[in-house]
Amino acid sequence: MAIFHLSFKVLTRITKEGKSKSSVYLAAYNCRLKLTDEKTGKVFNYTKKQDLYKHGILLPEQAPDRFRNRSHLWNEVERMEKRKDSQLCRYFIIALPKDITPEKNEELLKDYLNKYFIAKGMIADYAIHDIKSGNPHAHVMLTMRKVNKNGFLNKKSREWNDPKLVEVWRRAWAVLVNKKLRENKVADTITNLSHLRQKELFIYKAKEEIKKGYLKKAEKFIRGVNILNKKPPRRRRSRNEYINLNNNTVKNNGVRERLRQQIKQKEENQQKNKWLGLFFSKFMLKLKNSVNKNKQNIELTEIEFYKNMKIDKEDVKENLDLEQDIKEEINRGDCYEFNKKNYISHAAKRPGIRNK
């Protein structure tokens, strides 16, 4: 999907916030290089960033070859601008279509720069980023002075600051991209117009078609107006808002990651507890079976014991009954003859009577 994004800005030495800027810094950042600002002695190193695809410098025919050196070019710009609030360069960020190859994107960008900027006498320093990701785009820096074979002219080209030129450049980019997409058989288009201007254009064309009597064509434009009416207006966000949004997203991602880790740890603990519970349940089942078995054995032993006790009690009772009977017989004298025959007498000796 191709999108339209093209915003022009001017880099000044002192920003509205009072911060100092340098064209050498911007060139180093765009091209992911290490450059030194010879005027201030500051070193700008962005070589660690890995999103650069290609960079290059396009010169007019009359420009000296020494300006192909990026460090020399922008240090020369810094020397030419004497004022504290000098305008150092014009720069813009441009979105590249994702539906064509990186080589064709670079070719498209060069054609655009040569036709609309280099032909006017500007020098263009470009760098292409994120070509293989979902956000291919290019950073372009343009000089503010014309050049000849000796270098930059003393007088700035004020005609390049005309706001109408920005509209021309934006429309030219949309036309070139749509042409390139058609050549590559991509059924997609972009436009430099806002929703409001698109609606105004559709209404104008619909009226023209109605005057000509082409009602079907007019219906297409009216349908386009209805589609645009359904799209809600979007407020332009500042850079700080995007930075804060990104920081909040990163923070939320960190929170989500921590929650994921906690959930994962909880699931692992549950699984671990499940296995431990299964192990202990088997262990407790074995222990319970063993206890039940021992209990049964104890109960059997108790039953036998009580049975034996019952038998012993009966024997004791019988013995007691027998002893009672014997005592009664002795008291009656029934066992005297028996004892006599066996020369055993349990009767007491009476005095004065001899035993026979």
Short mmCIF file of C-alpha atoms in Angstrom, two decimals:
data_model
loop_
_atom_site.label_atom_id
_atom_site.label_comp_id
_atom_site.label_asym_id
_atom_site.label_seq_id
_atom_site.Cartn_x
_atom_site.Cartn_y
_atom_site.Cartn_z
CA MET A 1 0.00 0.00 0.00
CA ALA A 2 1.39 3.39 -1.05
CA ILE A 3 0.88 6.41 1.19
CA PHE A 4 1.54 10.09 0.65
CA HIS A 5 3.81 11.88 3.08
CA LEU A 6 5.99 14.84 2.12
CA SER A 7 6.78 17.61 4.59
CA PHE A 8 9.21 20.48 3.95
CA LYS A 9 11.07 22.31 6.72
CA VAL A 10 13.95 24.76 7.06
CA LEU A 11 16.83 24.08 9.46
CA THR A 12 17.92 27.18 11.34
CA ARG A 13 20.99 27.60 13.51
CA ILE A 14 18.86 28.57 16.52
CA THR A 15 15.49 26.88 16.99
CA LYS A 16 12.39 28.44 18.53
CA GLU A 17 13.26 26.70 21.80
CA GLY A 18 16.70 28.35 21.77
CA LYS A 19 18.62 25.18 20.92
CA SER A 20 21.53 25.33 18.49
CA LYS A 21 21.46 23.10 15.40
CA SER A 22 23.96 22.23 12.71
CA SER A 23 23.60 21.01 9.13
CA VAL A 24 26.58 18.71 9.81
CA TYR A 25 24.60 17.09 12.61
CA LEU A 26 21.58 16.51 10.35
CA ALA A 27 23.75 15.05 7.55
CA ALA A 28 25.46 12.69 10.00
CA TYR A 29 22.11 11.58 11.40
CA ASN A 30 20.47 11.02 8.02
CA CYS A 31 23.40 9.10 6.52
CA ARG A 32 24.38 7.25 9.72
CA LEU A 33 27.93 8.60 9.59
CA LYS A 34 30.51 10.14 11.87
CA LEU A 35 31.06 13.80 10.94
CA THR A 36 32.81 16.70 12.67
CA ASP A 37 31.51 20.25 12.72
CA GLU A 38 34.70 22.22 12.04
CA LYS A 39 33.13 25.44 13.28
CA THR A 40 32.29 24.18 16.78
CA GLY A 41 34.50 21.09 16.99
CA LYS A 42 31.54 18.85 17.86
CA VAL A 43 31.60 15.25 16.63
CA PHE A 44 28.34 13.59 15.56
CA ASN A 45 28.45 9.80 15.40
CA TYR A 46 25.42 7.78 14.26
CA THR A 47 27.24 4.76 12.82
CA LYS A 48 25.55 2.33 15.22
CA LYS A 49 22.13 2.71 13.61
CA GLN A 50 21.36 -0.14 11.21
CA ASP A 51 18.38 1.11 9.17
CA LEU A 52 20.30 2.80 6.31
CA TYR A 53 19.81 1.46 2.78
CA LYS A 54 21.68 3.96 0.57
CA HIS A 55 22.81 7.56 0.59
CA GLY A 56 24.22 9.92 -2.03
CA ILE A 57 24.74 13.50 -3.20
CA LEU A 58 23.33 14.93 -6.44
CA LEU A 59 25.09 18.01 -7.89
CA PRO A 60 24.17 20.49 -10.62
CA GLU A 61 26.45 20.50 -13.67
CA GLN A 62 28.23 23.72 -12.61
CA ALA A 63 28.98 22.53 -9.03
CA PRO A 64 32.59 21.62 -8.11
CA ASP A 65 33.36 17.95 -7.47
CA ARG A 66 34.65 18.66 -3.96
CA PHE A 67 31.03 19.00 -2.85
CA ARG A 68 30.62 15.25 -3.34
CA ASN A 69 32.37 14.97 0.01
CA ARG A 70 29.56 15.28 2.55
CA SER A 71 31.72 16.67 5.34
CA HIS A 72 33.22 19.33 3.05
CA LEU A 73 29.80 20.27 1.65
CA TRP A 74 28.03 20.98 4.93
CA ASN A 75 31.03 22.53 6.65
CA GLU A 76 31.18 24.93 3.69
CA VAL A 77 27.49 25.71 4.27
CA GLU A 78 28.24 26.44 7.94
CA ARG A 79 31.06 28.82 6.95
CA MET A 80 28.88 30.68 4.45
CA GLU A 81 26.12 31.39 6.98
CA LYS A 82 27.34 34.09 9.40
CA ARG A 83 24.19 35.06 11.31
CA LYS A 84 23.13 33.44 14.57
CA ASP A 85 19.65 32.79 13.17
CA SER A 86 20.83 31.73 9.70
CA GLN A 87 18.80 29.34 7.58
CA LEU A 88 21.22 26.48 6.90
CA CYS A 89 19.28 24.16 4.60
CA ARG A 90 15.86 23.02 3.48
CA TYR A 91 15.03 19.42 4.28
CA PHE A 92 12.12 17.04 3.95
CA ILE A 93 11.05 13.48 4.71
CA ILE A 94 9.30 11.58 1.93
CA ALA A 95 7.44 8.26 2.07
CA LEU A 96 8.39 5.70 -0.59
CA PRO A 97 5.89 3.18 -2.03
CA LYS A 98 6.21 -0.32 -0.58
CA ASP A 99 4.84 -2.02 -3.71
CA ILE A 100 7.99 -1.57 -5.83
CA THR A 101 11.57 -2.77 -5.39
CA PRO A 102 14.24 -0.79 -3.48
CA GLU A 103 16.17 -0.16 -6.70
CA LYS A 104 13.10 1.34 -8.38
CA ASN A 105 12.40 3.43 -5.30
CA GLU A 106 15.91 4.89 -5.46
CA GLU A 107 15.49 5.55 -9.18
CA LEU A 108 12.14 7.25 -8.54
CA LEU A 109 13.66 9.47 -5.85
CA LYS A 110 16.60 10.49 -8.05
CA ASP A 111 14.29 11.36 -10.95
CA TYR A 112 12.21 13.55 -8.66
CA LEU A 113 15.25 15.35 -7.19
CA ASN A 114 16.94 15.92 -10.55
CA LYS A 115 13.81 17.26 -12.21
CA TYR A 116 12.54 19.63 -9.51
CA PHE A 117 15.57 20.63 -7.40
CA ILE A 118 18.89 19.93 -9.11
CA ALA A 119 17.62 21.61 -12.28
CA LYS A 120 17.06 24.81 -10.25
CA GLY A 121 20.66 24.83 -8.99
CA MET A 122 20.28 23.16 -5.58
CA ILE A 123 22.49 20.41 -4.19
CA ALA A 124 20.58 17.41 -2.82
CA ASP A 125 21.91 15.08 -0.12
CA TYR A 126 19.62 12.04 0.28
CA ALA A 127 19.50 8.95 2.49
CA ILE A 128 17.03 6.04 2.22
CA HIS A 129 15.94 4.28 5.42
CA ASP A 130 13.88 1.21 6.38
CA ILE A 131 13.59 0.01 2.80
CA LYS A 132 12.84 -3.60 3.81
CA SER A 133 10.47 -2.78 6.65
CA GLY A 134 6.93 -1.50 6.59
CA ASN A 135 8.01 2.16 6.54
CA PRO A 136 10.38 2.90 3.61
CA HIS A 137 11.23 6.59 3.47
CA ALA A 138 13.96 9.03 2.49
CA HIS A 139 15.57 12.06 4.16
CA VAL A 140 16.65 14.82 1.77
CA MET A 141 18.68 17.99 2.50
CA LEU A 142 18.75 20.88 0.00
CA THR A 143 21.13 23.84 -0.08
CA MET A 144 19.76 27.40 0.12
CA ARG A 145 22.26 29.01 -2.32
CA LYS A 146 23.06 28.46 -5.96
CA VAL A 147 26.53 27.21 -6.91
CA ASN A 148 29.03 27.78 -9.67
CA LYS A 149 32.42 26.21 -10.39
CA ASN A 150 34.00 28.18 -7.52
CA GLY A 151 31.41 27.27 -4.89
CA PHE A 152 28.36 28.88 -3.33
CA LEU A 153 27.19 32.31 -4.41
CA ASN A 154 27.08 35.09 -1.82
CA LYS A 155 23.42 35.86 -2.46
CA LYS A 156 20.71 33.48 -1.37
CA SER A 157 17.99 32.36 -3.78
CA ARG A 158 14.90 33.82 -2.12
CA GLU A 159 12.60 32.61 -4.90
CA TRP A 160 12.95 29.06 -3.58
CA ASN A 161 11.07 30.14 -0.43
CA ASP A 162 7.82 30.74 -2.34
CA PRO A 163 5.05 28.69 -0.61
CA LYS A 164 3.49 27.93 -4.00
CA LEU A 165 6.56 25.88 -4.89
CA VAL A 166 5.79 23.51 -2.02
CA GLU A 167 2.40 22.71 -3.56
CA VAL A 168 4.05 22.17 -6.94
CA TRP A 169 6.63 19.81 -5.43
CA ARG A 170 3.99 17.86 -3.50
CA ARG A 171 1.77 17.40 -6.55
CA ALA A 172 4.77 16.47 -8.72
CA TRP A 173 5.72 13.68 -6.31
CA ALA A 174 2.17 12.26 -6.34
CA VAL A 175 2.14 12.28 -10.16
CA LEU A 176 5.53 10.55 -10.42
CA VAL A 177 4.59 7.87 -7.87
CA ASN A 178 1.26 7.11 -9.57
CA LYS A 179 3.05 6.81 -12.91
CA LYS A 180 5.63 4.42 -11.44
CA LEU A 181 2.87 2.33 -9.83
CA ARG A 182 1.04 2.03 -13.16
CA GLU A 183 4.26 0.96 -14.88
CA ASN A 184 4.66 -1.80 -12.29
CA LYS A 185 0.97 -2.82 -12.60
CA VAL A 186 0.09 -1.83 -9.05
CA ALA A 187 -3.59 -0.92 -8.61
CA ASP A 188 -2.96 1.83 -6.07
CA THR A 189 -2.66 5.61 -6.19
CA ILE A 190 -1.75 8.48 -3.89
CA THR A 191 -2.77 12.13 -3.80
CA ASN A 192 -1.28 15.25 -2.30
CA LEU A 193 -4.73 16.73 -1.59
CA SER A 194 -6.37 16.81 1.83
CA HIS A 195 -9.85 15.33 2.36
CA LEU A 196 -11.40 18.80 2.20
CA ARG A 197 -9.70 19.67 -1.07
CA GLN A 198 -10.59 16.27 -2.52
CA LYS A 199 -14.26 16.84 -1.69
CA GLU A 200 -14.16 20.30 -3.25
CA LEU A 201 -12.57 18.83 -6.39
CA PHE A 202 -15.14 16.00 -6.61
CA ILE A 203 -18.04 18.44 -6.22
CA TYR A 204 -16.62 20.70 -8.94
CA LYS A 205 -16.14 17.76 -11.33
CA ALA A 206 -19.62 16.40 -10.56
CA LYS A 207 -21.17 19.78 -11.47
CA GLU A 208 -19.18 19.87 -14.71
CA GLU A 209 -20.35 16.36 -15.66
CA ILE A 210 -23.98 17.24 -14.87
CA LYS A 211 -23.74 20.29 -17.14
CA LYS A 212 -22.44 18.05 -19.91
CA GLY A 213 -25.24 15.54 -19.30
CA TYR A 214 -22.99 12.69 -18.12
CA LEU A 215 -24.97 11.64 -15.05
CA LYS A 216 -23.18 8.31 -14.50
CA LYS A 217 -19.79 10.04 -14.29
CA ALA A 218 -21.27 12.63 -11.94
CA GLU A 219 -22.57 9.82 -9.69
CA LYS A 220 -19.01 8.47 -9.28
CA PHE A 221 -17.76 11.84 -8.03
CA ILE A 222 -20.76 12.19 -5.69
CA ARG A 223 -20.03 8.70 -4.33
CA GLY A 224 -16.46 9.82 -3.65
CA VAL A 225 -17.77 12.83 -1.71
CA ASN A 226 -19.96 10.56 0.43
CA ILE A 227 -17.01 8.27 1.20
CA LEU A 228 -14.89 11.22 2.29
CA ASN A 229 -17.72 12.58 4.44
CA LYS A 230 -17.71 9.34 6.44
CA LYS A 231 -14.01 9.66 7.25
CA PRO A 232 -13.52 11.52 10.55
CA PRO A 233 -11.13 14.47 10.56
CA ARG A 234 -7.67 13.76 11.96
CA ARG A 235 -5.81 16.21 14.13
CA ARG A 236 -2.16 16.71 13.32
CA ARG A 237 0.03 15.50 16.18
CA SER A 238 3.25 17.11 17.25
CA ARG A 239 6.54 15.27 17.50
CA ASN A 240 6.39 15.31 21.31
CA GLU A 241 2.97 13.64 21.24
CA TYR A 242 4.32 10.82 19.07
CA ILE A 243 7.34 10.43 21.37
CA ASN A 244 5.10 10.26 24.45
CA LEU A 245 2.80 7.81 22.68
CA ASN A 246 5.77 5.64 21.77
CA ASN A 247 7.11 5.79 25.34
CA ASN A 248 3.71 4.77 26.70
CA THR A 249 3.55 1.94 24.17
CA VAL A 250 6.99 0.73 25.24
CA LYS A 251 5.97 1.00 28.90
CA ASN A 252 2.73 -0.88 28.24
CA ASN A 253 4.65 -3.52 26.30
CA GLY A 254 6.94 -3.90 29.32
CA VAL A 255 3.93 -4.32 31.60
CA ARG A 256 2.39 -6.84 29.21
CA GLU A 257 5.65 -8.77 29.09
CA ARG A 258 5.82 -8.88 32.88
CA LEU A 259 2.21 -10.07 33.04
CA ARG A 260 2.99 -12.74 30.45
CA GLN A 261 5.95 -13.89 32.52
CA GLN A 262 3.80 -13.97 35.66
CA ILE A 263 1.08 -15.97 33.90
CA LYS A 264 3.69 -18.34 32.49
CA GLN A 265 5.27 -18.77 35.93
CA LYS A 266 1.84 -19.38 37.44
CA GLU A 267 1.05 -22.04 34.83
CA GLU A 268 4.41 -23.71 35.44
CA ASN A 269 3.77 -23.69 39.20
CA GLN A 270 0.30 -25.13 38.64
CA GLN A 271 1.75 -27.88 36.46
CA LYS A 272 4.44 -28.55 39.05
CA ASN A 273 1.87 -28.62 41.85
CA LYS A 274 -0.25 -30.93 39.73
CA TRP A 275 2.58 -33.45 39.44
CA LEU A 276 3.45 -33.07 43.11
CA GLY A 277 -0.20 -33.48 44.02
CA LEU A 278 -0.43 -36.59 41.85
CA PHE A 279 2.69 -38.02 43.50
CA PHE A 280 1.49 -37.25 47.02
CA SER A 281 -2.00 -38.54 46.26
CA LYS A 282 -0.52 -41.88 45.19
CA PHE A 283 1.72 -41.87 48.23
CA MET A 284 -1.17 -41.07 50.55
CA LEU A 285 -3.29 -43.76 48.88
CA LYS A 286 -0.59 -46.34 49.53
CA LEU A 287 -0.21 -45.09 53.09
CA LYS A 288 -3.96 -45.23 53.61
CA ASN A 289 -4.14 -48.76 52.23
CA SER A 290 -1.28 -49.76 54.51
CA VAL A 291 -3.00 -48.16 57.52
CA ASN A 292 -6.28 -49.86 56.65
CA LYS A 293 -4.52 -53.19 56.32
CA ASN A 294 -2.81 -52.74 59.69
CA LYS A 295 -6.11 -51.65 61.18
CA GLN A 296 -7.78 -54.77 59.86
CA ASN A 297 -4.99 -56.91 61.29
CA ILE A 298 -5.34 -55.13 64.64
CA GLU A 299 -9.10 -55.65 64.58
CA LEU A 300 -8.63 -59.35 63.80
CA THR A 301 -6.13 -59.65 66.66
CA GLU A 302 -8.54 -57.90 69.01
CA ILE A 303 -11.36 -60.23 67.98
CA GLU A 304 -9.21 -63.29 68.61
CA PHE A 305 -8.08 -61.83 71.92
CA TYR A 306 -11.63 -61.21 73.04
CA LYS A 307 -12.60 -64.69 71.88
CA ASN A 308 -9.79 -66.17 73.94
CA MET A 309 -10.81 -64.00 76.85
CA LYS A 310 -14.36 -65.31 76.55
CA ILE A 311 -13.11 -68.87 76.52
CA ASP A 312 -10.93 -68.21 79.54
CA LYS A 313 -13.86 -66.67 81.39
CA GLU A 314 -16.00 -69.72 80.68
CA ASP A 315 -13.21 -71.99 81.89
CA VAL A 316 -12.83 -69.93 85.04
CA LYS A 317 -16.57 -70.07 85.60
CA GLU A 318 -16.60 -73.83 85.13
CA ASN A 319 -13.68 -74.17 87.54
CA LEU A 320 -15.45 -72.00 90.08
CA ASP A 321 -18.61 -74.06 89.72
CA LEU A 322 -16.59 -77.25 90.12
CA GLU A 323 -14.89 -75.96 93.24
CA GLN A 324 -18.25 -74.98 94.64
CA ASP A 325 -19.60 -78.47 94.03
CA ILE A 326 -16.54 -80.02 95.65
CA LYS A 327 -16.92 -77.83 98.72
CA GLU A 328 -20.57 -78.78 98.99
CA GLU A 329 -19.73 -82.51 98.70
CA ILE A 330 -17.04 -82.16 101.32
CA ASN A 331 -19.43 -80.44 103.62
CA ARG A 332 -21.96 -83.23 103.11
CA GLY A 333 -19.36 -86.05 103.46
CA ASP A 334 -20.13 -87.66 100.10
CA CYS A 335 -16.50 -87.99 99.20
CA TYR A 336 -15.44 -89.73 102.43
CA GLU A 337 -15.58 -93.23 101.04
CA PHE A 338 -13.66 -92.19 98.00
CA ASN A 339 -10.94 -90.64 100.10
CA LYS A 340 -10.91 -93.69 102.34
CA LYS A 341 -10.31 -96.04 99.48
CA ASN A 342 -7.50 -93.91 98.25
CA TYR A 343 -6.14 -93.50 101.80
CA ILE A 344 -6.83 -89.90 101.63
CA SER A 345 -9.04 -88.24 104.11
CA HIS A 346 -10.02 -84.73 104.15
CA ALA A 347 -11.88 -84.98 107.37
CA ALA A 348 -10.33 -83.60 110.52
CA LYS A 349 -9.08 -86.13 113.15
CA ARG A 350 -11.28 -86.38 116.19
CA PRO A 351 -9.48 -86.68 119.44
CA GLY A 352 -9.66 -90.06 121.27
CA ILE A 353 -10.31 -92.12 118.17
CA ARG A 354 -7.55 -94.10 116.57
CA ASN A 355 -7.33 -94.69 112.96
CA LYS A 356 -7.81 -98.20 111.85
#
